[in-house]
Structures are given as C-alpha cells and as structure tokens.
Amino acid sequence: MTEIKDLERELSRFRGRLVAAALFVLLCFGLLAARLTWLQVVRHEELQTQAEANRIAVVPIVPNRGLIVDRNGLVLATNYSAYTLEITPSKVEAELDPMIDQLGALLEIQPRDRRRFKRLLEESKSFESLPIRTKLTDEEVARFMAQRFRFPGVDVRARLFRNYPEGEAASHLLGYIGRINAKEKAAMEEWDEETQGNYRGTDYIGKLGLEQSYERELHGITGFEEVETSAGGRAVRRLRSHPSTPGNTLVLSVDMRLQQLVERLYGDRRGALVALDPHTGEVLSFVSKPTFDPNLFVDGIDVDSWRELNESIDKPLLNRALRGLYPPGSTYKPFMALVGLATGKRTPQQGISDPGYFMFGNHRFRDDKEGGHGWVDMYRSIVHSCDTYYYVLASELGVDLMAEQLAPFGFGQLTGIDLEGEVKGILPSTSWKKRAYRKPEQQRWYAGETISLGIGQGYNSYTVLQMAQALGILATGGERHKPHLVREVVDVVHNTRRPVGKEPFEPVPIKPEHLAEIRRALVGVNVEGTSATAFRGAGYTSAGKTGTAQVVTIKQNEKYNAAKMAEHLRDHALYVAYAPADNPKIAVALVVENAGFGAQNAAPIARRIFDYWLMGLYPTEEDIAAVQQGQAPAPLKPPRRIADVAFRSAVPASAVVPAAASVPAAGSPIAVGPVGAVGRQPAGASR
C-alpha cells in the first residue's frame, strides 16, 4: 500500500515537472516567435534598409564648380581633373611616417607634400581621405596600382582642381578656393539641413573674392551614386545614380584685357584702381597691386610661398581696392566746392587772395605753391588745386556740416559691392571721434583738426572704391548705383540668365547750376590744369582731378623732400576722372602708392584707360614701359588698335562646362577611372 502511494506521488511530481517543462518550452518558442514577428514584421522595413546599407554604399558626386568669365567670355576660373594619391589614416595598418617613406621610394613625394599632409592631418578627422600627392601622371598611377596591395589605406582617386588661366591677373577680385578648415566646418554645422546635405563630399570652398561671395552659386547641386560593395568595401557594381548639377557661371562686368593693361601700367608699383560705368555701377576694372597667383592656394600653399606673400612689405595679399584706406588728397576738392555751393558758403565768383598759406591760431597751413596762387575763385581753386581756398572753406563749414553734406556721396560708408570684407573708411565728425576714442581728451574735437580735412587730409580715410562711386555720382548728376563685379549669373543646365545689380538707389539731389560749375572746373583740370599734359591730343573731352596725399606729417618749418624719405613714406599719387565729359561712360579712381604727384604718375594711367575704352586704342610697349616709370604723361607713340593686339581668345562657357560632374567624393569606393590698410596719416599739403 505504501509503495503504491509513493508511486502515485512520484508520477504526480513527474507530471508537474513535465507540465512546467512544457510551459517553459512553449514560453521560449513564444518569445522566439514574438522576436521573429518583431524583426520580420514590425521592423521589417528598418532592418531591410540597414541590410541594404551594409551592402550598398551611397556616394556623393561633387558637382563641377561653375566658371567665371569676363564680359567678353574669356574664362578666368575653370576646372580640370587629375589623379591624387590619398591616405585614409584610420585604415592604415602600419605607422604613417615609415609608410610614407615607402611611398616615397615608389613615387616622388617632396618635403612640402609631407608638410601639407601633416597640416591636413591635424585639421581633419582620421577617417577622412587626405592627399599626400596631387596631379599624378598616368605612369605614376600605373606604378602605384601595381603595388597597391602593399599599402592598405592608400588609394588613387580622381579629383577636380580649380584653375585660374590668367595667373596673377585679377587675383584680388577672383579670389581662390581652398580646403575646408575646422573653423569653416563648425560654421557649416549651423547651415540648414538641405544646404549641409548639398555639401556632402565637398572638400573645397571659396576662400576669398568672388569665389567666396558667390560660393552657393558656383558650387552646384551634389548628386549621388548607389553601388553594391563587397565585404571588404570594394565596389562590385553600380546600382543607380543621380547626376550632380554643375554650378552656375558668373559673367563679370570686368573687361580682362583692360584689367591686364592696367596691371601692366602699374608695373612694380603698389596701388589700387577702380573703373566703373557710372550709369549702371558695373565695375570695368578692379585692380590691386601687387597681385598674387591664386593657383598657389588651390592645392594648399607651401610654407615658403606663404611666408613670402604674408611677410612681404608690399602686402600682396591686401586687397587695396576694397580694404586699403587712403586720404583722398586734392581729389576731395570738387566735393568740398559742391558743399560750399549747396550750403551757400560760396558762390562760383567769390574768391580769396592766396598768400601761399592759411594761419589758424599760431599754426601755418601751407599751400603747395610757394607764394600762393594770387586771386582764386572756385574754378581756379579746382583747376590749379589751391589748398588755401579749401583751408578757409573747411574752417567756415565746420566738420559736422561737411560730414552731413558728403555722406550722400558714400564717403565713409560701405558701397555694398559683391565682395566680402569691404571696409567703411572714415568720414570725420565729432560723433565719429567720440565713438573712435576712449579717453575724454581724445574724444574732443579741436577746431584746428577741421582745416586739413578741406584738402582731403587729416582723418579723411577712404577706399578707392568709395572714391570711384562718389565720382560716378558727380559725373551723372546724382545717379547712385551699387558697384558690382558680376553682370549676370548663367544657369548652364537651363541656359537662363539672371541680371545682377540693375536697380538704382535713391539719387543724390544736386542742383543743376551747382553741378555745371563743378563739371566745368573738372574739364578745365584736363584742358589747362594740373593734368592737361596727360590728356594732350586726346580724341575726347574728359574731366578729372589730380591729388597728392601725404603719408606722414611734415613738421611746420620743414619742406617735403621725397629723396630724403624712405620709399614707403613718400606721398601717394591719386587721380579721379570720367569721360566723355558731356556723357560719361566710364569713371576712374586710382592711387599709386608713394609715387608723388598725381599728375605725373596717376593721370597717365587714366589716359590710357580712356583711350582703350572710348577709342579702342592700346598703348605701345615703349609707352607702357614709360608709364611704369612715370615718364610719359601723354602717349609717346601713336597707340595701336585693339584689333591689332594679340590676346588669348575667349572660350564660350558652353564649350568648357559639362552638363554634370562625374567625379565621386573623397572616400568613395568607386574604382579609379577617367573623369570628365594702408594706414591713414593726418595733416599735410595736398596737390
């Protein structure tokens, strides 16, 4: 009996265990089924996408950067494809330096290549592909590919390179592109998602000039390719692709032949020049001398070249036309005369007797002509550039009235030109001085400081661009336009054109009778005044004003002697002019630094510009050489017709820009294959 009970108890216990085990197994299968349902049903699309992502790589296709051409179609910035040897540090199995040594035994790797690579390595992330050699020849590519298995993490890739065919010409207005640095990457993170996505795979952006200002227009729209990859990450086959859209073409208002002529006329001298159409604001020439070769920066400038440019006393990297600040000297006098008329402080016939100086307190403000100009009315004050006349006028006007009347001409204000980095300059006033200085004694305006403002000295400090805009307003009788370098933007895919900068601003009110007096005097300057020699025999009538501005203050009892001064401390030569006088088509403002008299060194450059633009004439080589030395006011020999001068032919944009780029971004698994201030110093005489 006892045995039966024990058996039943054991069977009951066994059944319980069996049920528990069965429930456990069912639970496990239930969990497994639930997990499978979760993975196969609920997360099916997500996991399928991940699986595809492990098998499929989406590679951005960087677009061809847009071209930049001048008004005649001459290509100033273009692209070409070349092979680069690149290293992805995160994929390198050995030490970097020994591996680079081994690469150097196979291909030529110069010390500057190593320095550039190390700099890029410090600025980039380890998983980025960095160039160690660029512009490989076909032979070098073949040599490396045969030994590729020895260098994991090293590959040859096809890249697009920017090229500036004209070299140093117009470098300050074109600018250049360069590799995106850490600071720029951080700034790009603030962009909207769409723009960030469009820059996937982009390693280079505009750094200066039009390349920077029109970056979004020039960049284009990034495309993509989907490729099937092996377990090792190599491309097996292309699944689908969406081509990139090339960047737009910038058509400039600048005439490159004129630009190069002006740069040649400057020679080795420093300075800046802006020529524009006063009726539209189109910039015809935008010169800053000395220049630099923007091609040096495209592939990463080497240390020696950077040191030479950055440490040069001539400051070739300074855009003098946009950022150089200069006292306008006597080129300011026509505007001062106009203020005198507008405020009723002067009439055209009213004059003074000029003894050759103006006394204010116990300080003698000298005129440039020893003994003075005698009796001087407004016409003679401009034609013969009488300083004393404007010392007296400035004293009567006062600094704040002058600032109020001159501000509408754009002095001391941004012009709004389509280049980044423009500076405002200084239009002096009592309120300006309070903002500019901290100490109360420095903030105070002294009456004696007003005197030299009348001749464009003292605190007056403007860019050549501002002077050109102001002259354009005067030449057109008050028309005011925003200066612009880009004439139109061309969509090369849809072949549409979008004009730039056509809308004028509110005009500056100038009474016709006042304008007529100033214009008459400006014509007199080029007919019988300080720049008459430069325009002798010209086939048109022009109007202008010379200027000579002191860089350093000369003591009251001393005379200026250029021969005894360091070259960088000598007077600047300035000139402003427009032509034809009765219907202006071009207005020019220029400065030749430390060159002395404007009539001798600046006006002759303007004469050749007007001959080119209005008459279709180009100076002879002998004449250009003489102008460079300040030895030829008027042309030495009859100039040539432009048609007889050999220039590089313009290339139509359509012949250079492909419909779409075909170069994948860095890091792509696609196999290698063919791919389509100058500082302002106060005081001094002005001529």
JSON list of C-alpha atoms in Angstrom, two decimals, residues 283-403:
[
{"chain": "A", "resi": 283, "resn": "VAL", "atom": "CA", "xyz": [32.86, 97.57, -62.46]},
{"chain": "A", "resi": 284, "resn": "LEU", "atom": "CA", "xyz": [35.02, 97.54, -65.59]},
{"chain": "A", "resi": 285, "resn": "SER", "atom": "CA", "xyz": [38.38, 97.10, -63.89]},
{"chain": "A", "resi": 286, "resn": "PHE", "atom": "CA", "xyz": [39.22, 96.32, -60.26]},
{"chain": "A", "resi": 287, "resn": "VAL", "atom": "CA", "xyz": [42.95, 96.41, -59.61]},
{"chain": "A", "resi": 288, "resn": "SER", "atom": "CA", "xyz": [45.05, 95.90, -56.51]},
{"chain": "A", "resi": 289, "resn": "LYS", "atom": "CA", "xyz": [48.81, 95.88, -56.93]},
{"chain": "A", "resi": 290, "resn": "PRO", "atom": "CA", "xyz": [50.87, 93.88, -56.25]},
{"chain": "A", "resi": 291, "resn": "THR", "atom": "CA", "xyz": [48.93, 90.75, -57.11]},
{"chain": "A", "resi": 292, "resn": "PHE", "atom": "CA", "xyz": [49.45, 87.06, -56.30]},
{"chain": "A", "resi": 293, "resn": "ASP", "atom": "CA", "xyz": [48.87, 83.78, -58.10]},
{"chain": "A", "resi": 294, "resn": "PRO", "atom": "CA", "xyz": [45.63, 82.19, -56.79]},
{"chain": "A", "resi": 295, "resn": "ASN", "atom": "CA", "xyz": [46.72, 78.83, -58.23]},
{"chain": "A", "resi": 296, "resn": "LEU", "atom": "CA", "xyz": [49.17, 78.59, -55.32]},
{"chain": "A", "resi": 297, "resn": "PHE", "atom": "CA", "xyz": [46.28, 78.19, -52.87]},
{"chain": "A", "resi": 298, "resn": "VAL", "atom": "CA", "xyz": [44.16, 75.62, -54.69]},
{"chain": "A", "resi": 299, "resn": "ASP", "atom": "CA", "xyz": [46.26, 72.62, -53.73]},
{"chain": "A", "resi": 300, "resn": "GLY", "atom": "CA", "xyz": [47.42, 74.04, -50.41]},
{"chain": "A", "resi": 301, "resn": "ILE", "atom": "CA", "xyz": [50.12, 76.71, -50.47]},
{"chain": "A", "resi": 302, "resn": "ASP", "atom": "CA", "xyz": [53.58, 75.65, -49.33]},
{"chain": "A", "resi": 303, "resn": "VAL", "atom": "CA", "xyz": [55.24, 77.29, -46.34]},
{"chain": "A", "resi": 304, "resn": "ASP", "atom": "CA", "xyz": [57.88, 79.20, -48.30]},
{"chain": "A", "resi": 305, "resn": "SER", "atom": "CA", "xyz": [55.37, 80.74, -50.71]},
{"chain": "A", "resi": 306, "resn": "TRP", "atom": "CA", "xyz": [53.04, 81.66, -47.83]},
{"chain": "A", "resi": 307, "resn": "ARG", "atom": "CA", "xyz": [55.86, 83.28, -45.87]},
{"chain": "A", "resi": 308, "resn": "GLU", "atom": "CA", "xyz": [56.95, 85.24, -48.94]},
{"chain": "A", "resi": 309, "resn": "LEU", "atom": "CA", "xyz": [53.42, 86.57, -49.52]},
{"chain": "A", "resi": 310, "resn": "ASN", "atom": "CA", "xyz": [52.47, 87.13, -45.89]},
{"chain": "A", "resi": 311, "resn": "GLU", "atom": "CA", "xyz": [55.68, 88.82, -44.74]},
{"chain": "A", "resi": 312, "resn": "SER", "atom": "CA", "xyz": [56.34, 90.98, -47.78]},
{"chain": "A", "resi": 313, "resn": "ILE", "atom": "CA", "xyz": [56.48, 94.70, -47.03]},
{"chain": "A", "resi": 314, "resn": "ASP", "atom": "CA", "xyz": [54.42, 95.25, -50.21]},
{"chain": "A", "resi": 315, "resn": "LYS", "atom": "CA", "xyz": [51.46, 93.29, -48.75]},
{"chain": "A", "resi": 316, "resn": "PRO", "atom": "CA", "xyz": [50.43, 91.46, -51.96]},
{"chain": "A", "resi": 317, "resn": "LEU", "atom": "CA", "xyz": [47.55, 89.71, -50.15]},
{"chain": "A", "resi": 318, "resn": "LEU", "atom": "CA", "xyz": [45.92, 93.02, -49.19]},
{"chain": "A", "resi": 319, "resn": "ASN", "atom": "CA", "xyz": [43.02, 93.91, -51.48]},
{"chain": "A", "resi": 320, "resn": "ARG", "atom": "CA", "xyz": [43.85, 97.59, -51.71]},
{"chain": "A", "resi": 321, "resn": "ALA", "atom": "CA", "xyz": [40.81, 98.48, -53.84]},
{"chain": "A", "resi": 322, "resn": "LEU", "atom": "CA", "xyz": [38.45, 97.04, -51.23]},
{"chain": "A", "resi": 323, "resn": "ARG", "atom": "CA", "xyz": [40.32, 97.37, -47.93]},
{"chain": "A", "resi": 324, "resn": "GLY", "atom": "CA", "xyz": [43.12, 99.88, -48.49]},
{"chain": "A", "resi": 325, "resn": "LEU", "atom": "CA", "xyz": [42.37, 103.21, -46.80]},
{"chain": "A", "resi": 326, "resn": "TYR", "atom": "CA", "xyz": [43.83, 106.39, -48.23]},
{"chain": "A", "resi": 327, "resn": "PRO", "atom": "CA", "xyz": [43.49, 110.13, -47.69]},
{"chain": "A", "resi": 328, "resn": "PRO", "atom": "CA", "xyz": [41.87, 111.37, -50.91]},
{"chain": "A", "resi": 329, "resn": "GLY", "atom": "CA", "xyz": [44.07, 114.43, -51.16]},
{"chain": "A", "resi": 330, "resn": "SER", "atom": "CA", "xyz": [43.04, 117.07, -53.67]},
{"chain": "A", "resi": 331, "resn": "THR", "atom": "CA", "xyz": [40.59, 114.71, -55.38]},
{"chain": "A", "resi": 332, "resn": "TYR", "atom": "CA", "xyz": [38.35, 115.74, -52.47]},
{"chain": "A", "resi": 333, "resn": "LYS", "atom": "CA", "xyz": [38.26, 119.40, -53.52]},
{"chain": "A", "resi": 334, "resn": "PRO", "atom": "CA", "xyz": [35.46, 119.18, -56.14]},
{"chain": "A", "resi": 335, "resn": "PHE", "atom": "CA", "xyz": [33.19, 117.66, -53.49]},
{"chain": "A", "resi": 336, "resn": "MET", "atom": "CA", "xyz": [34.18, 120.35, -50.99]},
{"chain": "A", "resi": 337, "resn": "ALA", "atom": "CA", "xyz": [33.40, 123.01, -53.59]},
{"chain": "A", "resi": 338, "resn": "LEU", "atom": "CA", "xyz": [29.99, 121.42, -54.19]},
{"chain": "A", "resi": 339, "resn": "VAL", "atom": "CA", "xyz": [29.33, 121.51, -50.43]},
{"chain": "A", "resi": 340, "resn": "GLY", "atom": "CA", "xyz": [30.28, 125.18, -50.42]},
{"chain": "A", "resi": 341, "resn": "LEU", "atom": "CA", "xyz": [27.73, 125.88, -53.15]},
{"chain": "A", "resi": 342, "resn": "ALA", "atom": "CA", "xyz": [24.99, 123.73, -51.60]},
{"chain": "A", "resi": 343, "resn": "THR", "atom": "CA", "xyz": [25.32, 125.39, -48.18]},
{"chain": "A", "resi": 344, "resn": "GLY", "atom": "CA", "xyz": [25.57, 128.92, -49.55]},
{"chain": "A", "resi": 345, "resn": "LYS", "atom": "CA", "xyz": [29.05, 129.40, -48.10]},
{"chain": "A", "resi": 346, "resn": "ARG", "atom": "CA", "xyz": [30.45, 130.07, -51.56]},
{"chain": "A", "resi": 347, "resn": "THR", "atom": "CA", "xyz": [29.38, 131.31, -54.97]},
{"chain": "A", "resi": 348, "resn": "PRO", "atom": "CA", "xyz": [31.32, 130.49, -58.14]},
{"chain": "A", "resi": 349, "resn": "GLN", "atom": "CA", "xyz": [32.57, 134.06, -58.44]},
{"chain": "A", "resi": 350, "resn": "GLN", "atom": "CA", "xyz": [33.53, 134.50, -54.80]},
{"chain": "A", "resi": 351, "resn": "GLY", "atom": "CA", "xyz": [37.27, 134.23, -54.24]},
{"chain": "A", "resi": 352, "resn": "ILE", "atom": "CA", "xyz": [40.19, 134.77, -51.91]},
{"chain": "A", "resi": 353, "resn": "SER", "atom": "CA", "xyz": [43.69, 136.17, -52.16]},
{"chain": "A", "resi": 354, "resn": "ASP", "atom": "CA", "xyz": [46.09, 133.29, -51.61]},
{"chain": "A", "resi": 355, "resn": "PRO", "atom": "CA", "xyz": [49.40, 134.23, -49.99]},
{"chain": "A", "resi": 356, "resn": "GLY", "atom": "CA", "xyz": [50.55, 130.60, -50.04]},
{"chain": "A", "resi": 357, "resn": "TYR", "atom": "CA", "xyz": [49.37, 129.68, -46.56]},
{"chain": "A", "resi": 358, "resn": "PHE", "atom": "CA", "xyz": [46.48, 129.90, -44.09]},
{"chain": "A", "resi": 359, "resn": "MET", "atom": "CA", "xyz": [47.05, 130.87, -40.48]},
{"chain": "A", "resi": 360, "resn": "PHE", "atom": "CA", "xyz": [44.90, 129.29, -37.81]},
{"chain": "A", "resi": 361, "resn": "GLY", "atom": "CA", "xyz": [45.95, 130.33, -34.36]},
{"chain": "A", "resi": 362, "resn": "ASN", "atom": "CA", "xyz": [49.71, 130.09, -34.39]},
{"chain": "A", "resi": 363, "resn": "HIS", "atom": "CA", "xyz": [49.78, 127.23, -36.92]},
{"chain": "A", "resi": 364, "resn": "ARG", "atom": "CA", "xyz": [50.62, 127.82, -40.58]},
{"chain": "A", "resi": 365, "resn": "PHE", "atom": "CA", "xyz": [48.85, 125.55, -43.06]},
{"chain": "A", "resi": 366, "resn": "ARG", "atom": "CA", "xyz": [50.95, 125.68, -46.23]},
{"chain": "A", "resi": 367, "resn": "ASP", "atom": "CA", "xyz": [49.78, 125.72, -49.83]},
{"chain": "A", "resi": 368, "resn": "ASP", "atom": "CA", "xyz": [51.67, 123.55, -52.31]},
{"chain": "A", "resi": 369, "resn": "LYS", "atom": "CA", "xyz": [52.69, 126.63, -54.35]},
{"chain": "A", "resi": 370, "resn": "GLU", "atom": "CA", "xyz": [55.32, 128.84, -52.81]},
{"chain": "A", "resi": 371, "resn": "GLY", "atom": "CA", "xyz": [54.00, 132.43, -52.69]},
{"chain": "A", "resi": 372, "resn": "GLY", "atom": "CA", "xyz": [50.43, 131.33, -53.39]},
{"chain": "A", "resi": 373, "resn": "HIS", "atom": "CA", "xyz": [48.13, 131.39, -56.41]},
{"chain": "A", "resi": 374, "resn": "GLY", "atom": "CA", "xyz": [47.06, 135.05, -56.14]},
{"chain": "A", "resi": 375, "resn": "TRP", "atom": "CA", "xyz": [43.37, 135.71, -56.64]},
{"chain": "A", "resi": 376, "resn": "VAL", "atom": "CA", "xyz": [41.47, 132.41, -56.62]},
{"chain": "A", "resi": 377, "resn": "ASP", "atom": "CA", "xyz": [37.81, 131.79, -57.34]},
{"chain": "A", "resi": 378, "resn": "MET", "atom": "CA", "xyz": [36.10, 128.38, -57.34]},
{"chain": "A", "resi": 379, "resn": "TYR", "atom": "CA", "xyz": [37.10, 127.49, -60.91]},
{"chain": "A", "resi": 380, "resn": "ARG", "atom": "CA", "xyz": [40.78, 128.32, -60.35]},
{"chain": "A", "resi": 381, "resn": "SER", "atom": "CA", "xyz": [40.76, 126.59, -56.96]},
{"chain": "A", "resi": 382, "resn": "ILE", "atom": "CA", "xyz": [39.96, 123.28, -58.66]},
{"chain": "A", "resi": 383, "resn": "VAL", "atom": "CA", "xyz": [41.90, 123.74, -61.92]},
{"chain": "A", "resi": 384, "resn": "HIS", "atom": "CA", "xyz": [45.10, 124.84, -60.16]},
{"chain": "A", "resi": 385, "resn": "SER", "atom": "CA", "xyz": [44.41, 122.88, -56.94]},
{"chain": "A", "resi": 386, "resn": "CYS", "atom": "CA", "xyz": [44.70, 125.73, -54.44]},
{"chain": "A", "resi": 387, "resn": "ASP", "atom": "CA", "xyz": [44.96, 124.40, -50.88]},
{"chain": "A", "resi": 388, "resn": "THR", "atom": "CA", "xyz": [44.44, 127.75, -49.16]},
{"chain": "A", "resi": 389, "resn": "TYR", "atom": "CA", "xyz": [40.98, 128.16, -50.71]},
{"chain": "A", "resi": 390, "resn": "TYR", "atom": "CA", "xyz": [39.85, 124.91, -49.07]},
{"chain": "A", "resi": 391, "resn": "TYR", "atom": "CA", "xyz": [41.54, 125.59, -45.74]},
{"chain": "A", "resi": 392, "resn": "VAL", "atom": "CA", "xyz": [39.36, 128.70, -45.48]},
{"chain": "A", "resi": 393, "resn": "LEU", "atom": "CA", "xyz": [36.23, 126.89, -46.71]},
{"chain": "A", "resi": 394, "resn": "ALA", "atom": "CA", "xyz": [36.68, 123.99, -44.25]},
{"chain": "A", "resi": 395, "resn": "SER", "atom": "CA", "xyz": [37.14, 126.42, -41.38]},
{"chain": "A", "resi": 396, "resn": "GLU", "atom": "CA", "xyz": [33.86, 128.16, -42.26]},
{"chain": "A", "resi": 397, "resn": "LEU", "atom": "CA", "xyz": [31.88, 124.95, -42.82]},
{"chain": "A", "resi": 398, "resn": "GLY", "atom": "CA", "xyz": [32.92, 123.03, -39.72]},
{"chain": "A", "resi": 399, "resn": "VAL", "atom": "CA", "xyz": [33.43, 119.27, -39.50]},
{"chain": "A", "resi": 400, "resn": "ASP", "atom": "CA", "xyz": [29.83, 118.21, -38.86]},
{"chain": "A", "resi": 401, "resn": "LEU", "atom": "CA", "xyz": [28.34, 120.20, -41.74]},
{"chain": "A", "resi": 402, "resn": "MET", "atom": "CA", "xyz": [30.95, 118.74, -44.08]},
{"chain": "A", "resi": 403, "resn": "ALA", "atom": "CA", "xyz": [30.15, 115.20, -42.89]}
]
